[in-house]
mmCIF file of C-alpha atoms and ligand atoms in Angstrom:
data_model
loop_
_atom_site.group_PDB
_atom_site.id
_atom_site.type_symbol
_atom_site.label_atom_id
_atom_site.label_comp_id
_atom_site.label_asym_id
_atom_site.label_seq_id
_atom_site.Cartn_x
_atom_site.Cartn_y
_atom_site.Cartn_z
ATOM 1 C CA MET A 15 0.052 0.055 -0.058
ATOM 2 C CA ASP A 16 2.233 2.482 1.048
ATOM 3 C CA ILE A 17 -0.185 5.667 1.475
ATOM 4 C CA GLU A 18 1.055 8.863 1.990
ATOM 5 C CA LYS A 19 -2.133 11.728 2.587
ATOM 6 C CA LYS A 20 -1.844 15.234 3.448
ATOM 7 C CA PHE A 21 -3.813 18.113 3.844
ATOM 8 C CA GLY A 22 -1.424 20.726 2.731
ATOM 9 C CA SER A 23 1.118 20.540 5.266
ATOM 10 C CA ASN A 24 -0.693 18.149 7.865
ATOM 11 C CA ALA A 25 1.354 14.963 7.011
ATOM 12 C CA VAL A 26 -1.913 12.503 7.771
ATOM 13 C CA LEU A 27 -0.400 9.692 6.835
ATOM 14 C CA ARG A 28 2.643 8.415 5.815
ATOM 15 C CA SER A 29 3.912 5.773 4.081
ATOM 16 C CA VAL A 30 0.939 3.399 5.827
ATOM 17 C CA SER A 31 1.540 -0.584 4.802
ATOM 18 C CA GLY A 32 -1.026 -3.628 5.457
ATOM 19 C CA GLU A 33 -3.649 -5.967 4.407
ATOM 20 C CA PHE A 34 -6.748 -7.684 5.838
ATOM 21 C CA SER A 35 -7.301 -10.525 5.167
ATOM 22 C CA ALA A 36 -10.688 -12.683 4.436
ATOM 23 C CA SER A 37 -12.997 -12.838 5.975
ATOM 24 C CA LYS A 38 -10.906 -11.994 9.050
ATOM 25 C CA SER A 39 -11.722 -9.057 11.824
ATOM 26 C CA THR A 40 -8.905 -5.924 11.898
ATOM 27 C CA ILE A 41 -9.198 -3.430 14.162
ATOM 28 C CA ILE A 42 -7.247 -0.067 13.206
ATOM 29 C CA LEU A 43 -6.396 1.174 17.509
ATOM 30 C CA GLY A 44 -4.971 4.765 17.611
ATOM 31 C CA GLY A 45 -4.949 7.873 19.401
ATOM 32 C CA SER A 46 -7.454 11.035 18.105
ATOM 33 C CA GLY A 47 -6.076 12.574 15.225
ATOM 34 C CA THR A 48 -4.248 10.011 14.174
ATOM 35 C CA GLY A 49 -5.701 9.351 11.031
ATOM 36 C CA LYS A 50 -7.518 5.651 11.142
ATOM 37 C CA SER A 51 -11.171 7.445 9.711
ATOM 38 C CA VAL A 52 -8.835 9.087 6.869
ATOM 39 C CA LEU A 53 -7.064 5.052 5.958
ATOM 40 C CA ILE A 54 -10.026 3.806 5.780
ATOM 41 C CA LYS A 55 -12.256 6.373 3.679
ATOM 42 C CA ILE A 56 -8.856 6.200 1.240
ATOM 43 C CA ILE A 57 -9.343 2.269 1.218
ATOM 44 C CA CYS A 58 -12.799 2.984 0.132
ATOM 45 C CA SER A 59 -11.786 5.764 -2.089
ATOM 46 C CA LEU A 60 -13.809 8.058 -0.548
ATOM 47 C CA LEU A 61 -10.617 9.778 -0.829
ATOM 48 C CA GLU A 62 -8.267 10.033 -2.657
ATOM 49 C CA GLN A 63 -4.213 9.656 -1.106
ATOM 50 C CA ASP A 64 -0.692 12.097 -2.744
ATOM 51 C CA SER A 65 0.861 8.210 -3.284
ATOM 52 C CA GLY A 66 0.209 4.648 -2.705
ATOM 53 C CA LYS A 67 -2.083 2.172 -3.943
ATOM 54 C CA VAL A 68 -5.315 0.355 -2.759
ATOM 55 C CA ALA A 69 -5.591 -3.151 -4.081
ATOM 56 C CA ILE A 70 -8.971 -5.170 -3.175
ATOM 57 C CA ASP A 71 -9.011 -8.393 -4.018
ATOM 58 C CA SER A 72 -5.786 -8.471 -5.631
ATOM 59 C CA GLN A 73 -7.102 -5.346 -8.040
ATOM 60 C CA ASP A 74 -5.066 -2.002 -8.175
ATOM 61 C CA MET A 75 -8.494 0.093 -7.777
ATOM 62 C CA SER A 76 -6.504 3.336 -9.570
ATOM 63 C CA LYS A 77 -6.080 0.955 -12.462
ATOM 64 C CA VAL A 78 -9.496 -0.395 -12.638
ATOM 65 C CA SER A 79 -11.978 0.712 -15.291
ATOM 66 C CA GLN A 80 -15.432 2.505 -13.239
ATOM 67 C CA ILE A 81 -17.731 -0.200 -13.501
ATOM 68 C CA THR A 82 -15.562 -2.502 -11.781
ATOM 69 C CA LYS A 83 -14.904 -0.618 -8.958
ATOM 70 C CA ASP A 84 -18.444 -0.107 -8.765
ATOM 71 C CA GLU A 85 -18.830 -3.471 -8.569
ATOM 72 C CA ILE A 86 -16.141 -4.286 -5.881
ATOM 73 C CA MET A 87 -17.526 -0.845 -3.945
ATOM 74 C CA ASP A 88 -21.276 -2.628 -4.056
ATOM 75 C CA ASN A 89 -19.887 -5.599 -1.768
ATOM 76 C CA ILE A 90 -18.365 -2.761 0.813
ATOM 77 C CA GLY A 91 -20.588 -1.573 3.357
ATOM 78 C CA PHE A 92 -18.541 1.824 5.728
ATOM 79 C CA LEU A 93 -20.160 2.388 8.915
ATOM 80 C CA PHE A 94 -19.094 6.230 9.221
ATOM 81 C CA GLN A 95 -18.162 7.636 12.026
ATOM 82 C CA SER A 96 -20.555 10.576 12.578
ATOM 83 C CA GLY A 97 -23.411 7.886 10.989
ATOM 84 C CA ALA A 98 -24.138 10.291 7.954
ATOM 85 C CA LEU A 99 -27.996 9.599 8.098
ATOM 86 C CA PHE A 100 -30.258 11.690 5.423
ATOM 87 C CA ASP A 101 -31.849 14.362 7.541
ATOM 88 C CA SER A 102 -34.512 14.870 5.388
ATOM 89 C CA LEU A 103 -35.687 10.768 5.002
ATOM 90 C CA SER A 104 -37.427 8.424 7.500
ATOM 91 C CA VAL A 105 -35.334 5.554 9.036
ATOM 92 C CA PHE A 106 -36.908 3.154 6.649
ATOM 93 C CA GLU A 107 -35.611 5.475 3.244
ATOM 94 C CA ASN A 108 -32.184 5.642 5.513
ATOM 95 C CA ILE A 109 -32.052 1.220 5.822
ATOM 96 C CA ALA A 110 -32.988 0.907 2.760
ATOM 97 C CA PHE A 111 -31.690 3.282 0.647
ATOM 98 C CA LYS A 112 -29.209 1.332 -1.701
ATOM 99 C CA LEU A 113 -31.973 -1.790 -1.402
ATOM 100 C CA ILE A 114 -34.358 0.644 -3.610
ATOM 101 C CA ASN A 115 -32.153 2.789 -5.150
ATOM 102 C CA LYS A 116 -29.193 0.584 -6.251
ATOM 103 C CA LYS A 117 -30.459 -2.571 -5.981
ATOM 104 C CA LYS A 118 -34.345 -1.764 -7.374
ATOM 105 C CA MET A 119 -35.800 -4.090 -4.786
ATOM 106 C CA ASP A 120 -39.540 -3.631 -4.549
ATOM 107 C CA LYS A 121 -40.523 -1.154 -1.217
ATOM 108 C CA SER A 122 -42.573 -3.916 0.816
ATOM 109 C CA LYS A 123 -38.993 -6.281 0.378
ATOM 110 C CA ALA A 124 -37.034 -3.176 0.761
ATOM 111 C CA ARG A 125 -39.607 -2.579 4.413
ATOM 112 C CA ASP A 126 -38.653 -6.001 5.545
ATOM 113 C CA ILE A 127 -35.204 -6.247 5.459
ATOM 114 C CA ALA A 128 -35.689 -2.721 7.304
ATOM 115 C CA ALA A 129 -36.740 -4.361 9.823
ATOM 116 C CA GLU A 130 -35.447 -7.424 10.695
ATOM 117 C CA LYS A 131 -31.485 -5.457 10.297
ATOM 118 C CA LEU A 132 -33.319 -2.705 12.360
ATOM 119 C CA GLU A 133 -34.556 -5.290 14.844
ATOM 120 C CA MET A 134 -30.819 -6.713 14.549
ATOM 121 C CA VAL A 135 -29.428 -3.707 17.019
ATOM 122 C CA GLY A 136 -32.191 -4.149 19.425
ATOM 123 C CA LEU A 137 -34.822 -0.573 18.053
ATOM 124 C CA LYS A 138 -38.028 -1.741 17.247
ATOM 125 C CA SER A 139 -39.625 -1.939 14.076
ATOM 126 C CA HIS A 140 -42.042 1.579 14.628
ATOM 127 C CA VAL A 141 -38.996 3.269 14.636
ATOM 128 C CA LEU A 142 -38.690 2.443 10.903
ATOM 129 C CA ASP A 143 -40.939 5.839 9.875
ATOM 130 C CA LEU A 144 -39.523 8.117 12.742
ATOM 131 C CA LYS A 145 -36.558 10.574 11.103
ATOM 132 C CA PRO A 146 -32.949 10.554 12.064
ATOM 133 C CA HIS A 147 -34.509 14.178 14.679
ATOM 134 C CA GLU A 148 -36.742 12.638 16.693
ATOM 135 C CA LEU A 149 -33.600 10.176 17.803
ATOM 136 C CA SER A 150 -31.095 9.572 20.727
ATOM 137 C CA GLY A 151 -27.351 10.051 19.211
ATOM 138 C CA GLY A 152 -26.970 5.916 20.402
ATOM 139 C CA MET A 153 -30.137 5.411 18.343
ATOM 140 C CA GLN A 154 -28.791 6.654 15.049
ATOM 141 C CA LYS A 155 -25.446 5.196 15.774
ATOM 142 C CA ARG A 156 -27.432 2.297 15.618
ATOM 143 C CA VAL A 157 -29.768 2.823 12.924
ATOM 144 C CA SER A 158 -26.858 4.007 10.773
ATOM 145 C CA LEU A 159 -24.869 0.398 11.555
ATOM 146 C CA ALA A 160 -28.168 -1.393 9.997
ATOM 147 C CA ARG A 161 -28.038 0.713 7.094
ATOM 148 C CA THR A 162 -24.014 -0.754 6.341
ATOM 149 C CA ILE A 163 -25.372 -4.141 6.620
ATOM 150 C CA ALA A 164 -27.991 -3.646 4.868
ATOM 151 C CA SER A 165 -27.210 -5.065 1.685
ATOM 152 C CA ASN A 166 -25.158 -7.891 3.632
ATOM 153 C CA PRO A 167 -22.105 -6.517 2.434
ATOM 154 C CA LYS A 168 -18.762 -8.584 2.265
ATOM 155 C CA VAL A 169 -16.435 -6.516 3.143
ATOM 156 C CA ILE A 170 -18.145 -4.465 6.196
ATOM 157 C CA PHE A 171 -15.540 -1.231 7.271
ATOM 158 C CA PHE A 172 -16.403 0.365 11.205
ATOM 159 C CA ASP A 173 -15.668 3.336 11.722
ATOM 160 C CA GLU A 174 -15.993 3.782 15.940
ATOM 161 C CA PRO A 175 -18.845 1.425 16.118
ATOM 162 C CA THR A 176 -19.764 1.883 19.809
ATOM 163 C CA THR A 177 -18.534 5.768 20.648
ATOM 164 C CA GLY A 178 -21.280 7.206 22.052
ATOM 165 C CA LEU A 179 -23.584 4.188 23.379
ATOM 166 C CA ASP A 180 -24.008 2.679 26.712
ATOM 167 C CA PRO A 181 -21.822 -0.223 27.523
ATOM 168 C CA VAL A 182 -24.946 -2.663 26.921
ATOM 169 C CA MET A 183 -26.271 -1.865 23.952
ATOM 170 C CA SER A 184 -22.075 -1.764 23.059
ATOM 171 C CA GLU A 185 -21.997 -4.856 23.882
ATOM 172 C CA VAL A 186 -24.990 -6.445 21.719
ATOM 173 C CA ILE A 187 -23.132 -4.304 18.863
ATOM 174 C CA ASN A 188 -20.160 -5.808 18.876
ATOM 175 C CA ASP A 189 -21.661 -9.477 18.778
ATOM 176 C CA LEU A 190 -23.442 -8.163 16.215
ATOM 177 C CA ILE A 191 -20.360 -7.128 14.608
ATOM 178 C CA LEU A 192 -19.170 -10.673 15.298
ATOM 179 C CA LYS A 193 -22.404 -12.300 13.427
ATOM 180 C CA CYS A 194 -21.883 -10.249 10.466
ATOM 181 C CA GLY A 195 -17.964 -11.854 10.848
ATOM 182 C CA LYS A 196 -19.882 -15.495 11.172
ATOM 183 C CA THR A 197 -23.536 -15.121 9.082
ATOM 184 C CA LEU A 198 -22.077 -12.970 6.661
ATOM 185 C CA GLY A 199 -17.992 -14.685 6.476
ATOM 186 C CA SER A 200 -17.371 -10.888 6.221
ATOM 187 C CA THR A 201 -14.087 -9.351 5.686
ATOM 188 C CA ASN A 202 -14.914 -6.520 9.058
ATOM 189 C CA VAL A 203 -12.944 -4.131 9.397
ATOM 190 C CA ILE A 204 -13.095 -1.786 12.961
ATOM 191 C CA VAL A 205 -12.009 1.325 14.142
ATOM 192 C CA THR A 206 -11.720 1.653 17.564
ATOM 193 C CA HIS A 207 -10.690 3.240 21.272
ATOM 194 C CA ASP A 208 -12.744 0.550 22.715
ATOM 195 C CA MET A 209 -9.829 -1.026 24.434
ATOM 196 C CA LYS A 210 -12.758 -4.881 25.413
ATOM 197 C CA SER A 211 -13.745 -4.321 21.663
ATOM 198 C CA ALA A 212 -10.449 -5.082 20.160
ATOM 199 C CA ALA A 213 -9.130 -7.709 22.561
ATOM 200 C CA LYS A 214 -13.464 -9.087 22.020
ATOM 201 C CA LEU A 215 -13.146 -8.621 18.476
ATOM 202 C CA GLY A 216 -9.732 -7.635 16.626
ATOM 203 C CA ASP A 217 -8.222 -11.110 14.735
ATOM 204 C CA LYS A 218 -5.792 -8.758 13.935
ATOM 205 C CA ILE A 219 -4.492 -5.486 15.684
ATOM 206 C CA ILE A 220 -2.820 -2.234 13.360
ATOM 207 C CA PHE A 221 -2.493 0.695 15.497
ATOM 208 C CA LEU A 222 -1.214 4.118 14.392
ATOM 209 C CA TYR A 223 0.632 6.441 15.377
ATOM 210 C CA LYS A 224 1.315 9.886 13.584
ATOM 211 C CA GLY A 225 0.091 9.053 10.809
ATOM 212 C CA GLN A 226 2.464 5.092 10.684
ATOM 213 C CA VAL A 227 1.764 1.929 11.784
ATOM 214 C CA ILE A 228 4.375 1.207 14.789
ATOM 215 C CA TRP A 229 2.728 -2.509 15.616
ATOM 216 C CA SER A 230 0.598 -4.819 14.149
ATOM 217 C CA GLY A 231 0.046 -8.017 15.858
ATOM 218 C CA SER A 232 -2.060 -10.678 17.206
ATOM 219 C CA ARG A 233 -5.020 -9.417 19.881
ATOM 220 C CA ASP A 234 -3.082 -12.301 21.962
ATOM 221 C CA ASN A 235 -0.200 -9.429 22.112
ATOM 222 C CA LEU A 236 -1.910 -7.170 22.393
ATOM 223 C CA PHE A 237 -2.042 -6.413 26.539
ATOM 224 C CA SER A 238 2.278 -7.558 26.149
ATOM 225 C CA SER A 239 3.146 -6.400 23.292
ATOM 226 C CA ASN A 240 6.380 -5.196 24.493
ATOM 227 C CA ASN A 241 5.266 -1.941 22.411
ATOM 228 C CA GLN A 242 6.512 1.337 24.543
ATOM 229 C CA TYR A 243 3.062 3.841 22.682
ATOM 230 C CA LEU A 244 1.093 0.610 22.106
ATOM 231 C CA ASP A 245 0.862 -0.239 26.296
ATOM 232 C CA GLN A 246 0.370 3.572 27.217
ATOM 233 C CA PHE A 247 -2.290 3.367 24.698
ATOM 234 C CA VAL A 248 -3.862 0.152 25.652
ATOM 235 C CA ASN A 249 -3.582 1.271 29.435
ATOM 236 C CA GLY A 250 -4.288 4.618 29.595
ATOM 237 C CA LYS A 251 -1.713 5.827 30.952
ATOM 238 C CA THR A 252 -0.225 9.505 31.346
ATOM 239 C CA THR A 253 3.147 9.172 30.968
ATOM 240 C CA GLY A 254 4.953 7.484 28.220
ATOM 241 C CA PRO A 255 6.259 8.003 24.577
ATOM 242 C CA ILE A 256 2.888 8.919 23.125
ATOM 243 C CA VAL A 257 3.301 13.679 22.467
ATOM 244 C CA PHE A 258 -0.232 14.775 22.593
ATOM 245 C CA ASN A 259 0.057 17.681 19.544
HETATM 246 N N1 LIG B 321 -11.280 17.183 4.823
HETATM 247 C C1 LIG B 321 -9.709 17.005 6.013
HETATM 248 N N2 LIG B 321 -9.150 18.451 5.478
HETATM 249 C C2 LIG B 321 -8.341 19.164 5.921
HETATM 250 N N3 LIG B 321 -7.187 17.917 6.607
HETATM 251 C C3 LIG B 321 -8.781 16.292 7.660
HETATM 252 C C4 LIG B 321 -9.590 16.009 6.645
HETATM 253 N N4 LIG B 321 -9.905 14.928 7.442
HETATM 254 C C5 LIG B 321 -8.739 15.115 8.052
HETATM 255 N N5 LIG B 321 -8.575 15.736 8.292
HETATM 256 C C6 LIG B 321 -6.692 16.038 9.117
HETATM 257 O O1 LIG B 321 -5.901 14.503 9.689
HETATM 258 C C7 LIG B 321 -6.038 14.504 10.659
HETATM 259 C C8 LIG B 321 -6.759 12.956 10.994
HETATM 260 O O2 LIG B 321 -8.265 12.944 11.078
HETATM 261 P P1 LIG B 321 -8.811 11.486 11.336
HETATM 262 O O3 LIG B 321 -10.230 12.066 10.954
HETATM 263 O O4 LIG B 321 -8.084 10.127 10.083
HETATM 264 O O5 LIG B 321 -8.544 11.419 12.836
HETATM 265 P P2 LIG B 321 -8.827 9.504 13.636
HETATM 266 O O6 LIG B 321 -7.617 8.567 13.974
HETATM 267 O O7 LIG B 321 -10.102 8.882 12.725
HETATM 268 O O8 LIG B 321 -9.353 10.540 14.608
HETATM 269 P P3 LIG B 321 -10.580 10.206 15.583
HETATM 270 O O9 LIG B 321 -10.114 9.180 17.029
HETATM 271 O O10 LIG B 321 -10.730 11.943 16.799
HETATM 272 O O11 LIG B 321 -12.052 9.988 14.626
HETATM 273 C C9 LIG B 321 -6.671 15.182 11.609
HETATM 274 O O12 LIG B 321 -5.437 15.955 11.751
HETATM 275 C C10 LIG B 321 -7.293 15.785 10.437
HETATM 276 O O13 LIG B 321 -8.040 17.287 11.260
HETATM 277 MG MG1 LIG B 322 -11.789 8.895 13.270
#
């Protein structure tokens, strides 16, 4: 990959390389502002890198045709950190957006799927007819998650799926992510600050610091990495090598 990305003089990603194994879950850990969201947006073609290559299924994304790119992207789900629901649409229209507009599914079938996905994230079907502004922050997050999984994507990027949720709902969402991996066989990439989620969900962990991968390994080594930066991060120590901006 060797991805590099600057915004003006802000060098956010410096030669980031790595790979995500099919049907496994990879956790991207790192402090605020280290470039986690930027990295996954570049991988999904939502942002353009300055240099470096992104390959999905061995296909160089800068070289494939737009049709092939659309086909690949069709199988990728992305949960935005902010939720990014359409304010003017109902919960149903949000969840079923891709099913109706891209896959041309009829509305009653799409509604059944939307209700099923809503139930998976712990919400009742009457929520389907509400607008996003009528929901709490945690409910909006769960509706966004239902939208992300509505079309059963093969690869799912979750940007902080449990941030802003209470501990019980966080566990429900973690279980749901595990279930997506098991039942859909999806490849999951999860950005999180939450150590409990990281330890539970990650087959592999990537730790980003100042726009570089400074440690990667198995979750079994998360708390015994011998990496001073990761050790400070996972134990939430205020002293150590990590420099705050
Ligand atoms: N569209 C943009 N234009 C300019 N700068 C940006 C843009 N998107 C991100 N940045 C900058 O890139 C850096 C990394 O941002 P990013 O959102 O990837 O951080 P993060 O690791 O996801 O942090 P957090 O844990 O707080 O979500 C920040 O300095 C941010 O200001
Ligand atoms: Mg982020």
